[in-house]
PDB file of C-alpha atoms in Angstrom:
ATOM      1  CA  MET A  24     -76.285  29.567  35.441  1.00 50.00           C
ATOM      2  CA  SER A  25     -74.011  32.785  35.783  1.00 52.00           C
ATOM      3  CA  GLU A  26     -70.269  33.134  33.890  1.00 54.00           C
ATOM      4  CA  ASP A  27     -68.835  32.722  37.330  1.00 53.00           C
ATOM      5  CA  GLU A  28     -70.938  29.538  38.534  1.00 54.00           C
ATOM      6  CA  ALA A  29     -69.470  27.900  34.802  1.00 54.00           C
ATOM      7  CA  VAL A  30     -65.918  28.607  35.928  1.00 55.00           C
ATOM      8  CA  LEU A  31     -64.534  25.451  37.661  1.00 56.00           C
ATOM      9  CA  GLU A  32     -63.067  26.223  41.376  1.00 61.00           C
ATOM     10  CA  LEU A  33     -58.551  24.831  41.351  1.00 55.00           C
ATOM     11  CA  PRO A  34     -58.200  22.769  43.649  1.00 62.00           C
ATOM     12  CA  ASP A  35     -55.260  23.792  46.366  1.00 60.00           C
ATOM     13  CA  PHE A  36     -51.609  23.903  45.705  1.00 57.00           C
ATOM     14  CA  ASP A  37     -50.060  20.594  47.529  1.00 61.00           C
ATOM     15  CA  PRO A  38     -46.507  21.718  47.071  1.00 69.00           C
ATOM     16  CA  LYS A  39     -45.835  17.986  48.944  1.00 67.00           C
ATOM     17  CA  VAL A  40     -47.882  15.913  45.401  1.00 62.00           C
ATOM     18  CA  THR A  41     -46.438  18.924  43.132  1.00 62.00           C
ATOM     19  CA  ARG A  42     -42.787  17.376  43.252  1.00 68.00           C
ATOM     20  CA  ARG A  43     -43.162  14.139  44.034  1.00 71.00           C
ATOM     21  CA  ALA A  44     -45.575  14.455  40.126  1.00 65.00           C
ATOM     22  CA  VAL A  45     -42.254  16.453  39.333  1.00 63.00           C
ATOM     23  CA  ARG A  46     -39.917  13.731  40.752  1.00 71.00           C
ATOM     24  CA  ARG A  47     -41.732  11.112  39.176  1.00 73.00           C
ATOM     25  CA  GLY A  48     -41.978  12.653  35.472  1.00 68.00           C
ATOM     26  CA  VAL A  49     -37.657  12.931  35.596  1.00 65.00           C
ATOM     27  CA  LEU A  50     -37.381   9.474  36.667  1.00 71.00           C
ATOM     28  CA  ARG A  51     -39.107   8.785  33.086  1.00 75.00           C
ATOM     29  CA  THR A  52     -37.217  10.305  31.237  1.00 75.00           C
ATOM     30  CA  ALA A  53     -34.012   9.421  32.600  1.00 66.00           C
ATOM     31  CA  SER A  54     -34.934   5.668  32.137  1.00 71.00           C
ATOM     32  CA  VAL A  55     -36.169   6.162  28.844  1.00 66.00           C
ATOM     33  CA  VAL A  56     -32.199   7.757  28.128  1.00 63.00           C
ATOM     34  CA  LEU A  57     -30.767   5.231  30.308  1.00 69.00           C
ATOM     35  CA  ALA A  58     -32.807   2.745  28.325  1.00 59.00           C
ATOM     36  CA  ALA A  59     -31.770   4.081  24.886  1.00 57.00           C
ATOM     37  CA  LEU A  60     -28.775   4.677  25.966  1.00 56.00           C
ATOM     38  CA  LEU A  61     -28.003   1.412  26.958  1.00 58.00           C
ATOM     39  CA  VAL A  62     -29.993   0.468  23.348  1.00 49.00           C
ATOM     40  CA  ALA A  63     -27.287   2.380  20.968  1.00 47.00           C
ATOM     41  CA  GLY A  64     -23.779   0.839  23.518  1.00 50.00           C
ATOM     42  CA  LEU A  65     -25.270  -3.376  23.457  1.00 46.00           C
ATOM     43  CA  ALA A  66     -25.763  -2.197  19.220  1.00 43.00           C
ATOM     44  CA  ALA A  67     -22.375   0.011  18.687  1.00 43.00           C
ATOM     45  CA  ALA A  68     -21.393  -3.046  20.756  1.00 45.00           C
ATOM     46  CA  GLY A  69     -22.474  -5.705  18.351  1.00 45.00           C
ATOM     47  CA  LEU A  70     -20.931  -3.570  14.990  1.00 44.00           C
ATOM     48  CA  ALA A  71     -18.006  -3.754  16.538  1.00 46.00           C
ATOM     49  CA  PHE A  72     -17.601  -6.985  17.441  1.00 47.00           C
ATOM     50  CA  VAL A  73     -19.008  -7.893  13.524  1.00 46.00           C
ATOM     51  CA  GLN A  74     -16.110  -5.939  12.674  1.00 48.00           C
ATOM     52  CA  GLN A  75     -13.613  -8.065  14.391  1.00 50.00           C
ATOM     53  CA  ARG A  76     -15.284 -11.290  13.005  1.00 51.00           C
ATOM     54  CA  GLY A  77     -12.853 -14.063  11.918  1.00 47.00           C
ATOM     55  CA  ASP A  78      -9.726 -12.460  10.311  1.00 65.00           C
ATOM     56  CA  ARG A  79     -11.543  -9.851   8.944  1.00 71.00           C
ATOM     57  CA  GLY A  80      -9.102  -7.243  10.502  1.00 77.00           C
ATOM     58  CA  GLU A  81      -5.567  -8.844   9.060  1.00 85.00           C
ATOM     59  CA  ARG A  82      -7.265  -9.944   6.591  1.00 87.00           C
ATOM     60  CA  MET A  83      -7.955  -6.445   5.340  1.00 87.00           C
ATOM     61  CA  ARG A  84      -4.325  -6.089   6.930  1.00 88.00           C
ATOM     62  CA  ASP A  85      -2.594  -8.592   4.270  1.00 91.00           C
ATOM     63  CA  ILE A  86      -5.180  -7.398   0.780  1.00 92.00           C
ATOM     64  CA  LEU A  87      -5.450  -3.430   1.364  1.00 91.00           C
ATOM     65  CA  GLY A  88      -1.666  -3.125   3.287  1.00 91.00           C
ATOM     66  CA  THR A  89      -0.390  -4.976   0.471  1.00 94.00           C
ATOM     67  CA  ALA A  90      -2.112  -3.401  -2.134  1.00 94.00           C
ATOM     68  CA  PHE A  91      -1.037  -0.009  -0.828  1.00 92.00           C
ATOM     69  CA  LYS A  92       2.204  -1.049  -1.684  1.00 94.00           C
ATOM     70  CA  ILE A  93       1.667  -1.932  -5.090  1.00 95.00           C
ATOM     71  CA  TYR A  94       0.049   1.290  -5.466  1.00 93.00           C
ATOM     72  CA  ASN A  95       3.636   3.129  -4.632  1.00 93.00           C
ATOM     73  CA  PRO A  96       6.280   1.608  -5.047  1.00 94.00           C
ATOM     74  CA  ALA A  97       8.613   4.821  -5.203  1.00 93.00           C
ATOM     75  CA  TYR A  98       7.159   4.478  -1.569  1.00 92.00           C
ATOM     76  CA  GLU A  99       9.507   2.147   1.221  1.00 91.00           C
ATOM     77  CA  VAL A 100       5.574   1.069   3.403  1.00 90.00           C
ATOM     78  CA  ALA A 101       5.369   0.403   6.396  1.00 89.00           C
ATOM     79  CA  VAL A 102       1.665  -1.099   7.534  1.00 86.00           C
ATOM     80  CA  ASP A 103       1.066  -0.687  11.292  1.00 80.00           C
ATOM     81  CA  THR A 104      -0.771  -3.245  13.532  1.00 73.00           C
ATOM     82  CA  CYS A 105      -4.740  -3.558  12.693  1.00 76.00           C
ATOM     83  CA  CYS A 106      -6.900  -2.624  13.516  1.00 76.00           C
ATOM     84  CA  GLU A 107      -8.555   0.397  14.582  1.00 78.00           C
ATOM     85  CA  THR A 108     -12.305  -0.041  15.126  1.00 74.00           C
ATOM     86  CA  THR A 109     -15.918   1.456  15.483  1.00 76.00           C
ATOM     87  CA  PRO A 110     -18.582   0.321  14.426  1.00 74.00           C
ATOM     88  CA  LEU A 111     -19.137   1.297  10.850  1.00 72.00           C
ATOM     89  CA  SER A 112     -15.222   1.094   9.899  1.00 78.00           C
ATOM     90  CA  MET A 113     -11.792  -0.311  10.561  1.00 87.00           C
ATOM     91  CA  SER A 114      -9.001   1.359   9.888  1.00 86.00           C
ATOM     92  CA  PHE A 115      -5.279   1.578  10.213  1.00 84.00           C
ATOM     93  CA  THR A 116      -2.285   3.834  10.254  1.00 87.00           C
ATOM     94  CA  ILE A 117       1.211   3.248   7.575  1.00 87.00           C
ATOM     95  CA  ARG A 118       3.931   4.871   7.002  1.00 90.00           C
ATOM     96  CA  ALA A 119       5.417   6.153   3.185  1.00 88.00           C
ATOM     97  CA  SER A 120       9.076   7.477   2.748  1.00 89.00           C
ATOM     98  CA  GLN A 121      10.164   7.801  -0.984  1.00 91.00           C
ATOM     99  CA  ILE A 122      13.137   5.708  -1.976  1.00 91.00           C
ATOM    100  CA  ARG A 123      15.823   7.468  -2.988  1.00 91.00           C
ATOM    101  CA  ALA A 124      19.187   6.269  -3.914  1.00 88.00           C
ATOM    102  CA  ALA A 125      21.038   3.518  -1.794  1.00 82.00           C
ATOM    103  CA  ARG A 126      23.726   5.470   0.568  1.00 73.00           C
ATOM    104  CA  GLY A 127      22.647   8.354   0.327  1.00 69.00           C
ATOM    105  CA  PHE A 128      20.016  11.598   2.273  1.00 65.00           C
ATOM    106  CA  THR A 129      16.881   9.790   3.268  1.00 62.00           C
ATOM    107  CA  GLU A 130      13.856  10.420   4.661  1.00 59.00           C
ATOM    108  CA  ASN A 131      13.075  11.140   7.476  1.00 61.00           C
ATOM    109  CA  GLY A 132      10.576   9.406   9.192  1.00 62.00           C
ATOM    110  CA  GLY A 133       8.238   9.873   6.065  1.00 73.00           C
ATOM    111  CA  SER A 134       4.768  10.843   5.955  1.00 82.00           C
ATOM    112  CA  THR A 135       2.144   8.846   8.216  1.00 86.00           C
ATOM    113  CA  HIS A 136      -1.631   7.597   6.920  1.00 84.00           C
ATOM    114  CA  THR A 137      -5.208   6.568   7.682  1.00 84.00           C
ATOM    115  CA  ILE A 138      -6.274   3.346   5.415  1.00 86.00           C
ATOM    116  CA  THR A 139     -10.234   2.504   6.510  1.00 85.00           C
ATOM    117  CA  GLN A 140     -12.892  -0.217   5.118  1.00 85.00           C
ATOM    118  CA  ASN A 141     -16.571   1.110   6.100  1.00 80.00           C
ATOM    119  CA  PHE A 142     -19.137  -1.272   8.035  1.00 72.00           C
ATOM    120  CA  PHE A 143     -19.441  -3.396   4.477  1.00 72.00           C
ATOM    121  CA  GLY A 144     -15.831  -4.166   3.336  1.00 75.00           C
ATOM    122  CA  ARG A 145     -14.705  -0.775   0.962  1.00 77.00           C
ATOM    123  CA  VAL A 146     -12.079   1.849   0.270  1.00 81.00           C
ATOM    124  CA  GLY A 147     -12.113   5.026   1.644  1.00 74.00           C
ATOM    125  CA  ARG A 148     -10.009   7.793  -0.231  1.00 72.00           C
ATOM    126  CA  LEU A 149      -6.580   6.496  -0.527  1.00 77.00           C
ATOM    127  CA  PRO A 150      -3.192   9.085  -0.597  1.00 71.00           C
ATOM    128  CA  LEU A 151      -0.568   8.947  -2.202  1.00 77.00           C
ATOM    129  CA  GLY A 152      -0.108   6.896  -5.289  1.00 71.00           C
ATOM    130  CA  ASN A 153      -1.448   8.705  -8.522  1.00 65.00           C
ATOM    131  CA  TYR A 154      -0.812  11.770  -7.249  1.00 65.00           C
ATOM    132  CA  ALA A 155       2.257  11.048  -6.125  1.00 71.00           C
ATOM    133  CA  ASN A 156       3.554  11.739  -9.012  1.00 77.00           C
ATOM    134  CA  THR A 157       7.423  10.897  -8.984  1.00 89.00           C
ATOM    135  CA  THR A 158      10.366  10.528 -10.357  1.00 93.00           C
ATOM    136  CA  LEU A 159      10.564   6.078  -9.706  1.00 94.00           C
ATOM    137  CA  SER A 160       6.973   5.885 -10.628  1.00 93.00           C
ATOM    138  CA  THR A 161       7.315   7.601 -13.631  1.00 93.00           C
ATOM    139  CA  ASN A 162      10.495   5.512 -14.632  1.00 95.00           C
ATOM    140  CA  LEU A 163       7.657   3.002 -14.013  1.00 95.00           C
ATOM    141  CA  ALA A 164       5.213   4.439 -16.195  1.00 94.00           C
ATOM    142  CA  ASN A 165       7.425   4.803 -19.344  1.00 95.00           C
ATOM    143  CA  VAL A 166       8.783   0.857 -19.057  1.00 96.00           C
ATOM    144  CA  GLY A 167       7.539  -0.334 -22.263  1.00 95.00           C
ATOM    145  CA  THR A 168       7.700   2.940 -24.304  1.00 95.00           C
ATOM    146  CA  ASP A 169      10.049   4.752 -26.438  1.00 93.00           C
ATOM    147  CA  LEU A 170      10.813   7.532 -23.917  1.00 93.00           C
ATOM    148  CA  GLN A 171      14.362   7.255 -22.383  1.00 93.00           C
ATOM    149  CA  ARG A 172      16.024   5.706 -25.508  1.00 94.00           C
ATOM    150  CA  LYS A 173      19.245   3.489 -24.951  1.00 94.00           C
ATOM    151  CA  GLU A 174      21.408   6.220 -26.728  1.00 95.00           C
ATOM    152  CA  ASN A 175      20.201   8.861 -24.974  1.00 96.00           C
ATOM    153  CA  ILE A 176      20.927   7.610 -21.902  1.00 96.00           C
ATOM    154  CA  ARG A 177      25.022   6.638 -22.946  1.00 96.00           C
ATOM    155  CA  LYS A 178      25.200   9.757 -22.737  1.00 96.00           C
ATOM    156  CA  VAL A 179      23.876  10.750 -19.572  1.00 96.00           C
ATOM    157  CA  LEU A 180      26.218   7.618 -17.529  1.00 96.00           C
ATOM    158  CA  ALA A 181      29.067  10.112 -18.872  1.00 96.00           C
ATOM    159  CA  ARG A 182      27.794  12.477 -17.538  1.00 96.00           C
ATOM    160  CA  LEU A 183      28.526  11.998 -14.794  1.00 95.00           C
ATOM    161  CA  PRO A 184      30.802  10.331 -12.015  1.00 93.00           C
ATOM    162  CA  ASP A 185      31.845   6.948 -11.891  1.00 92.00           C
ATOM    163  CA  GLY A 186      31.308   6.072  -7.477  1.00 88.00           C
ATOM    164  CA  LEU A 187      27.576   7.467  -7.452  1.00 92.00           C
ATOM    165  CA  ASN A 188      24.536   5.144  -6.547  1.00 93.00           C
ATOM    166  CA  ALA A 189      22.027   4.897  -8.606  1.00 95.00           C
ATOM    167  CA  LEU A 190      18.544   4.502  -8.756  1.00 96.00           C
ATOM    168  CA  ALA A 191      17.346   2.508 -11.301  1.00 97.00           C
ATOM    169  CA  VAL A 192      14.328   0.828 -13.553  1.00 98.00           C
ATOM    170  CA  ILE A 193      16.736  -1.674 -15.595  1.00 98.00           C
ATOM    171  CA  GLU A 194      13.811  -2.549 -18.625  1.00 98.00           C
ATOM    172  CA  PHE A 195      15.082  -5.813 -20.346  1.00 98.00           C
ATOM    173  CA  ALA A 196      14.685  -6.414 -24.409  1.00 97.00           C
ATOM    174  CA  THR A 197      12.596  -9.917 -23.385  1.00 97.00           C
ATOM    175  CA  PRO A 198      10.651 -10.221 -20.841  1.00 97.00           C
ATOM    176  CA  ALA A 199      12.522 -12.050 -18.421  1.00 96.00           C
ATOM    177  CA  ARG A 200      11.983 -15.904 -16.843  1.00 95.00           C
ATOM    178  CA  THR A 201      13.301 -16.426 -13.053  1.00 92.00           C
ATOM    179  CA  ALA A 202      16.025 -18.873 -14.688  1.00 93.00           C
ATOM    180  CA  GLU A 203      17.304 -15.073 -17.166  1.00 95.00           C
ATOM    181  CA  LEU A 204      16.910 -12.947 -13.944  1.00 95.00           C
ATOM    182  CA  THR A 205      18.707 -14.722 -11.756  1.00 92.00           C
ATOM    183  CA  ALA A 206      21.492 -15.196 -14.226  1.00 94.00           C
ATOM    184  CA  PHE A 207      21.108 -11.481 -15.606  1.00 95.00           C
ATOM    185  CA  THR A 208      21.600 -10.765 -11.886  1.00 94.00           C
ATOM    186  CA  ARG A 209      24.589 -12.383 -10.993  1.00 92.00           C
ATOM    187  CA  ASP A 210      26.012 -11.629 -14.491  1.00 94.00           C
ATOM    188  CA  PHE A 211      26.522  -7.941 -13.329  1.00 94.00           C
ATOM    189  CA  ASP A 212      26.152  -8.858  -8.731  1.00 92.00           C
ATOM    190  CA  LEU A 213      23.130  -6.848  -8.485  1.00 93.00           C
ATOM    191  CA  CYS A 214      20.288  -7.203  -5.329  1.00 91.00           C
ATOM    192  CA  PRO A 215      17.134  -5.489  -7.672  1.00 94.00           C
ATOM    193  CA  ARG A 216      14.644  -3.647  -4.878  1.00 93.00           C
ATOM    194  CA  LYS A 217      11.525  -4.580  -6.867  1.00 95.00           C
ATOM    195  CA  VAL A 218      10.793  -7.002  -9.611  1.00 97.00           C
ATOM    196  CA  VAL A 219       8.361  -5.694 -12.534  1.00 98.00           C
ATOM    197  CA  TYR A 220       6.162  -8.141 -13.909  1.00 98.00           C
ATOM    198  CA  GLU A 221       3.516  -6.331 -16.492  1.00 96.00           C
ATOM    199  CA  ARG A 222       4.632  -3.618 -18.863  1.00 94.00           C
ATOM    200  CA  ARG A 223       1.952  -0.854 -19.167  1.00 93.00           C
ATOM    201  CA  PRO A 224       3.433   2.368 -21.277  1.00 94.00           C
ATOM    202  CA  GLY A 225       1.787   5.763 -18.808  1.00 91.00           C
ATOM    203  CA  SER A 226       0.212   3.574 -15.945  1.00 92.00           C
ATOM    204  CA  VAL A 227       2.496   2.085 -13.441  1.00 93.00           C
ATOM    205  CA  PRO A 228       2.770  -1.590 -13.792  1.00 96.00           C
ATOM    206  CA  ILE A 229       2.635  -4.196 -11.359  1.00 97.00           C
ATOM    207  CA  THR A 230       5.910  -4.619  -8.789  1.00 97.00           C
ATOM    208  CA  TRP A 231       7.044  -6.932  -6.634  1.00 96.00           C
ATOM    209  CA  GLY A 232       9.591  -6.672  -3.213  1.00 93.00           C
ATOM    210  CA  MET A 233      11.161  -8.958  -0.752  1.00 89.00           C
ATOM    211  CA  THR A 234       9.038  -6.189   1.572  1.00 90.00           C
ATOM    212  CA  THR A 235       5.449  -5.851  -0.044  1.00 94.00           C
ATOM    213  CA  TRP A 236       4.066  -8.881   1.852  1.00 91.00           C
ATOM    214  CA  ASP A 237       4.758  -8.530   5.597  1.00 85.00           C
ATOM    215  CA  ARG A 238       3.216 -12.124   5.536  1.00 81.00           C
ATOM    216  CA  ALA A 239       4.697 -13.673   3.265  1.00 75.00           C
ATOM    217  CA  PRO A 240       5.662 -17.096   4.021  1.00 74.00           C
ATOM    218  CA  MET A 241       9.180 -17.917   5.000  1.00 68.00           C
ATOM    219  CA  PRO A 242      11.617 -19.639   2.182  1.00 65.00           C
ATOM    220  CA  GLU A 243      14.122 -21.642   3.458  1.00 64.00           C
ATOM    221  CA  GLU A 244      17.990 -19.433   3.820  1.00 65.00           C
ATOM    222  CA  THR A 245      18.989 -18.324   0.858  1.00 61.00           C
ATOM    223  CA  THR A 246      22.672 -17.337  -0.420  1.00 64.00           C
ATOM    224  CA  SER A 247      22.262 -14.694  -2.546  1.00 72.00           C
ATOM    225  CA  CYS A 248      19.764 -12.125  -4.000  1.00 76.00           C
ATOM    226  CA  ALA A 249      19.163 -14.417  -6.826  1.00 71.00           C
ATOM    227  CA  ASP A 250      17.918 -16.762  -4.990  1.00 71.00           C
ATOM    228  CA  ASP A 251      16.240 -13.963  -2.890  1.00 75.00           C
ATOM    229  CA  MET A 252      13.656 -12.978  -5.756  1.00 75.00           C
ATOM    230  CA  LYS A 253      13.742 -16.684  -6.719  1.00 78.00           C
ATOM    231  CA  ASN A 254      11.951 -16.663  -3.382  1.00 85.00           C
ATOM    232  CA  ASP A 255       9.759 -13.304  -4.523  1.00 89.00           C
ATOM    233  CA  LEU A 256       8.122 -14.732  -7.013  1.00 92.00           C
ATOM    234  CA  GLU A 257       7.112 -17.152  -4.644  1.00 92.00           C
ATOM    235  CA  GLY A 258       5.150 -15.087  -2.219  1.00 92.00           C
ATOM    236  CA  PHE A 259       3.649 -13.079  -4.952  1.00 95.00           C
ATOM    237  CA  ARG A 260       1.525 -16.009  -6.048  1.00 95.00           C
ATOM    238  CA  ALA A 261       0.880 -17.307  -2.035  1.00 95.00           C
ATOM    239  CA  TRP A 262      -0.572 -13.283  -1.954  1.00 96.00           C
ATOM    240  CA  SER A 263      -2.400 -13.769  -4.927  1.00 96.00           C
ATOM    241  CA  ARG A 264      -3.719 -16.868  -4.112  1.00 95.00           C
ATOM    242  CA  LEU A 265      -5.868 -14.945  -0.902  1.00 94.00           C
ATOM    243  CA  LEU A 266      -7.689 -12.857  -2.803  1.00 95.00           C
ATOM    244  CA  ARG A 267     -11.064 -13.432  -3.867  1.00 94.00           C
ATOM    245  CA  ASP A 268     -13.641 -12.337  -5.981  1.00 94.00           C
ATOM    246  CA  HIS A 269     -14.754  -9.620  -4.228  1.00 92.00           C
ATOM    247  CA  ASP A 270     -11.478  -8.195  -3.204  1.00 93.00           C
ATOM    248  CA  ASP A 271     -11.970  -6.260  -6.953  1.00 95.00           C
ATOM    249  CA  ALA A 272     -14.266  -3.378  -6.060  1.00 93.00           C
ATOM    250  CA  ASN A 273     -11.644  -2.261  -3.661  1.00 92.00           C
ATOM    251  CA  LEU A 274      -8.440  -2.680  -5.929  1.00 94.00           C
ATOM    252  CA  ARG A 275      -9.524  -1.015  -8.504  1.00 93.00           C
ATOM    253  CA  HIS A 276      -9.186   2.047  -5.635  1.00 90.00           C
ATOM    254  CA  PHE A 277      -5.815   0.752  -5.140  1.00 90.00           C
ATOM    255  CA  ASP A 278      -4.881   1.256  -9.594  1.00 92.00           C
ATOM    256  CA  LEU A 279      -4.954  -2.833  -9.711  1.00 94.00           C
ATOM    257  CA  SER A 280      -7.447  -5.965 -10.691  1.00 96.00           C
ATOM    258  CA  LEU A 281      -7.829  -8.994  -9.644  1.00 96.00           C
ATOM    259  CA  ALA A 282      -7.426  -9.570 -13.362  1.00 97.00           C
ATOM    260  CA  ARG A 283      -3.811  -8.141 -13.959  1.00 97.00           C
ATOM    261  CA  LEU A 284      -2.799 -10.015 -10.306  1.00 97.00           C
ATOM    262  CA  ARG A 285      -3.522 -13.230 -11.011  1.00 97.00           C
ATOM    263  CA  LYS A 286      -1.783 -13.022 -15.409  1.00 97.00           C
ATOM    264  CA  ALA A 287       1.401 -11.289 -13.422  1.00 97.00           C
ATOM    265  CA  ALA A 288       1.859 -13.685 -10.632  1.00 97.00           C
ATOM    266  CA  ASN A 289       0.943 -16.572 -13.248  1.00 96.00           C
ATOM    267  CA  ASP A 290       3.022 -15.652 -15.737  1.00 97.00           C
ATOM    268  CA  GLY A 291       6.050 -14.840 -13.456  1.00 96.00           C
ATOM    269  CA  LEU A 292       7.519 -12.982 -15.930  1.00 97.00           C
ATOM    270  CA  ALA A 293      10.334  -9.727 -15.406  1.00 97.00           C
ATOM    271  CA  TYR A 294      10.374  -6.703 -18.012  1.00 98.00           C
ATOM    272  CA  ALA A 295      12.034  -4.718 -15.661  1.00 98.00           C
ATOM    273  CA  VAL A 296      13.800  -4.461 -12.205  1.00 97.00           C
ATOM    274  CA  VAL A 297      14.517  -1.609  -9.734  1.00 97.00           C
ATOM    275  CA  GLU A 298      18.074  -1.327  -8.619  1.00 96.00           C
ATOM    276  CA  ASP A 299      18.626   1.534  -6.036  1.00 92.00           C
ATOM    277  CA  LEU A 300      23.018   0.206  -5.040  1.00 89.00           C
ATOM    278  CA  ALA A 301      24.155  -0.162  -8.585  1.00 92.00           C
ATOM    279  CA  SER A 302      27.547   2.794  -9.344  1.00 94.00           C
ATOM    280  CA  VAL A 303      26.860   4.999 -11.646  1.00 95.00           C
ATOM    281  CA  LYS A 304      30.124   3.097 -13.568  1.00 95.00           C
ATOM    282  CA  GLU A 305      28.449  -0.574 -13.783  1.00 96.00           C
ATOM    283  CA  LEU A 306      24.854   0.866 -15.219  1.00 97.00           C
ATOM    284  CA  ARG A 307      27.687   1.995 -17.498  1.00 97.00           C
ATOM    285  CA  LYS A 308      27.847  -1.751 -18.362  1.00 97.00           C
ATOM    286  CA  VAL A 309      25.135  -3.028 -17.426  1.00 98.00           C
ATOM    287  CA  ILE A 310      23.402  -0.682 -20.815  1.00 97.00           C
ATOM    288  CA  GLU A 311      25.366  -2.320 -22.815  1.00 97.00           C
ATOM    289  CA  ASP A 312      23.580  -5.556 -22.630  1.00 97.00           C
ATOM    290  CA  PRO A 313      21.835  -6.642 -25.706  1.00 97.00           C
ATOM    291  CA  ARG A 314      19.952  -8.168 -22.658  1.00 98.00           C
ATOM    292  CA  VAL A 315      19.050  -4.203 -22.039  1.00 98.00           C
ATOM    293  CA  ARG A 316      16.106  -2.682 -23.855  1.00 97.00           C
ATOM    294  CA  THR A 317      17.460   0.799 -21.935  1.00 98.00           C
ATOM    295  CA  VAL A 318      18.804   2.165 -18.607  1.00 97.00           C
ATOM    296  CA  ARG A 319      16.305   4.815 -16.564  1.00 97.00           C
ATOM    297  CA  LEU A 320      17.818   6.566 -14.021  1.00 96.00           C
ATOM    298  CA  ALA A 321      15.386   8.254 -10.996  1.00 94.00           C
ATOM    299  CA  ASP A 322      17.963   9.063  -8.902  1.00 93.00           C
ATOM    300  CA  VAL A 323      21.474   9.735  -8.055  1.00 93.00           C
ATOM    301  CA  ALA A 324      23.274  10.053  -4.907  1.00 89.00           C
ATOM    302  CA  PHE A 325      27.209   9.900  -3.454  1.00 84.00           C
ATOM    303  CA  ASP A 326      27.548   7.112  -0.953  1.00 74.00           C
ATOM    304  CA  LEU A 327      28.104   7.844   1.699  1.00 67.00           C
ATOM    305  CA  GLU A 328      28.807   4.869   3.425  1.00 68.00           C
ATOM    306  CA  ASP A 329      32.480   4.731   0.429  1.00 66.00           C
ATOM    307  CA  HIS A 330      34.880   5.876   2.934  1.00 50.00           C
ATOM    308  CA  ARG A 331      37.333   4.861  -0.190  1.00 51.00           C
ATOM    309  CA  GLY A 332      40.499   8.138  -0.951  1.00 45.00           C
TER     310      GLY A 332
END
């Protein structure tokens, strides 16, 4: 057989056959792509549904939103409606404004941050907290230390004008039970913004206030700040009962733990209070009370609403 005879003959080019083959190839590829997209879409919808199962979003807001407030006692924190959901995560937005002495110049709007937990319920990197380094958080970390002794604070208060409002941490000589705390606040007509339920020198302790848990059980009508504090402690205890063992891993990201929270709620002992409305003149009386270990000043401001001459 010659070399020319060994070469296969190519069929004649048929445009119709070629077009049909190309169309079949395009349709086959499109079908595969659409099927893959459909499977991916169904998988994403399924994962998103799993993310939203039961009361997962509501519980995320309850636990993580409240833990964030305890983690940032120097800020007024507002938790937006939960949650933004993706197939692999859930998140909600918080707005944080630094707490200052009342009725002075306040921060306008604050800053916005996002709290995210992944598909497995683990929280991601958190803003503020230990990185905030505010004067209030520093003073709270000083509770139980020998810093800012009573005799030194007396001198500071003596130099300040009577009418200034102060943001202060009033530390007790002995931890106060609820009855003792309410008696103390009534004696000086105080209305603490937060109660410190832990002594933790060098670190931010556990605090609780009226706005710490957004969905705290609504108490009966109260007539005084002392009544409010009793209800707030009950709210703290009710929130702590929501916590489960598996929450501990997330709580540790907030510099908290189940053991500490449960102990603080169960004991109900007030080691200090955060007051943002007392005047310098009133604090001079407070610091002389034998129940008071010291008063730590975090901020002072002129009362812009005081129109007295």
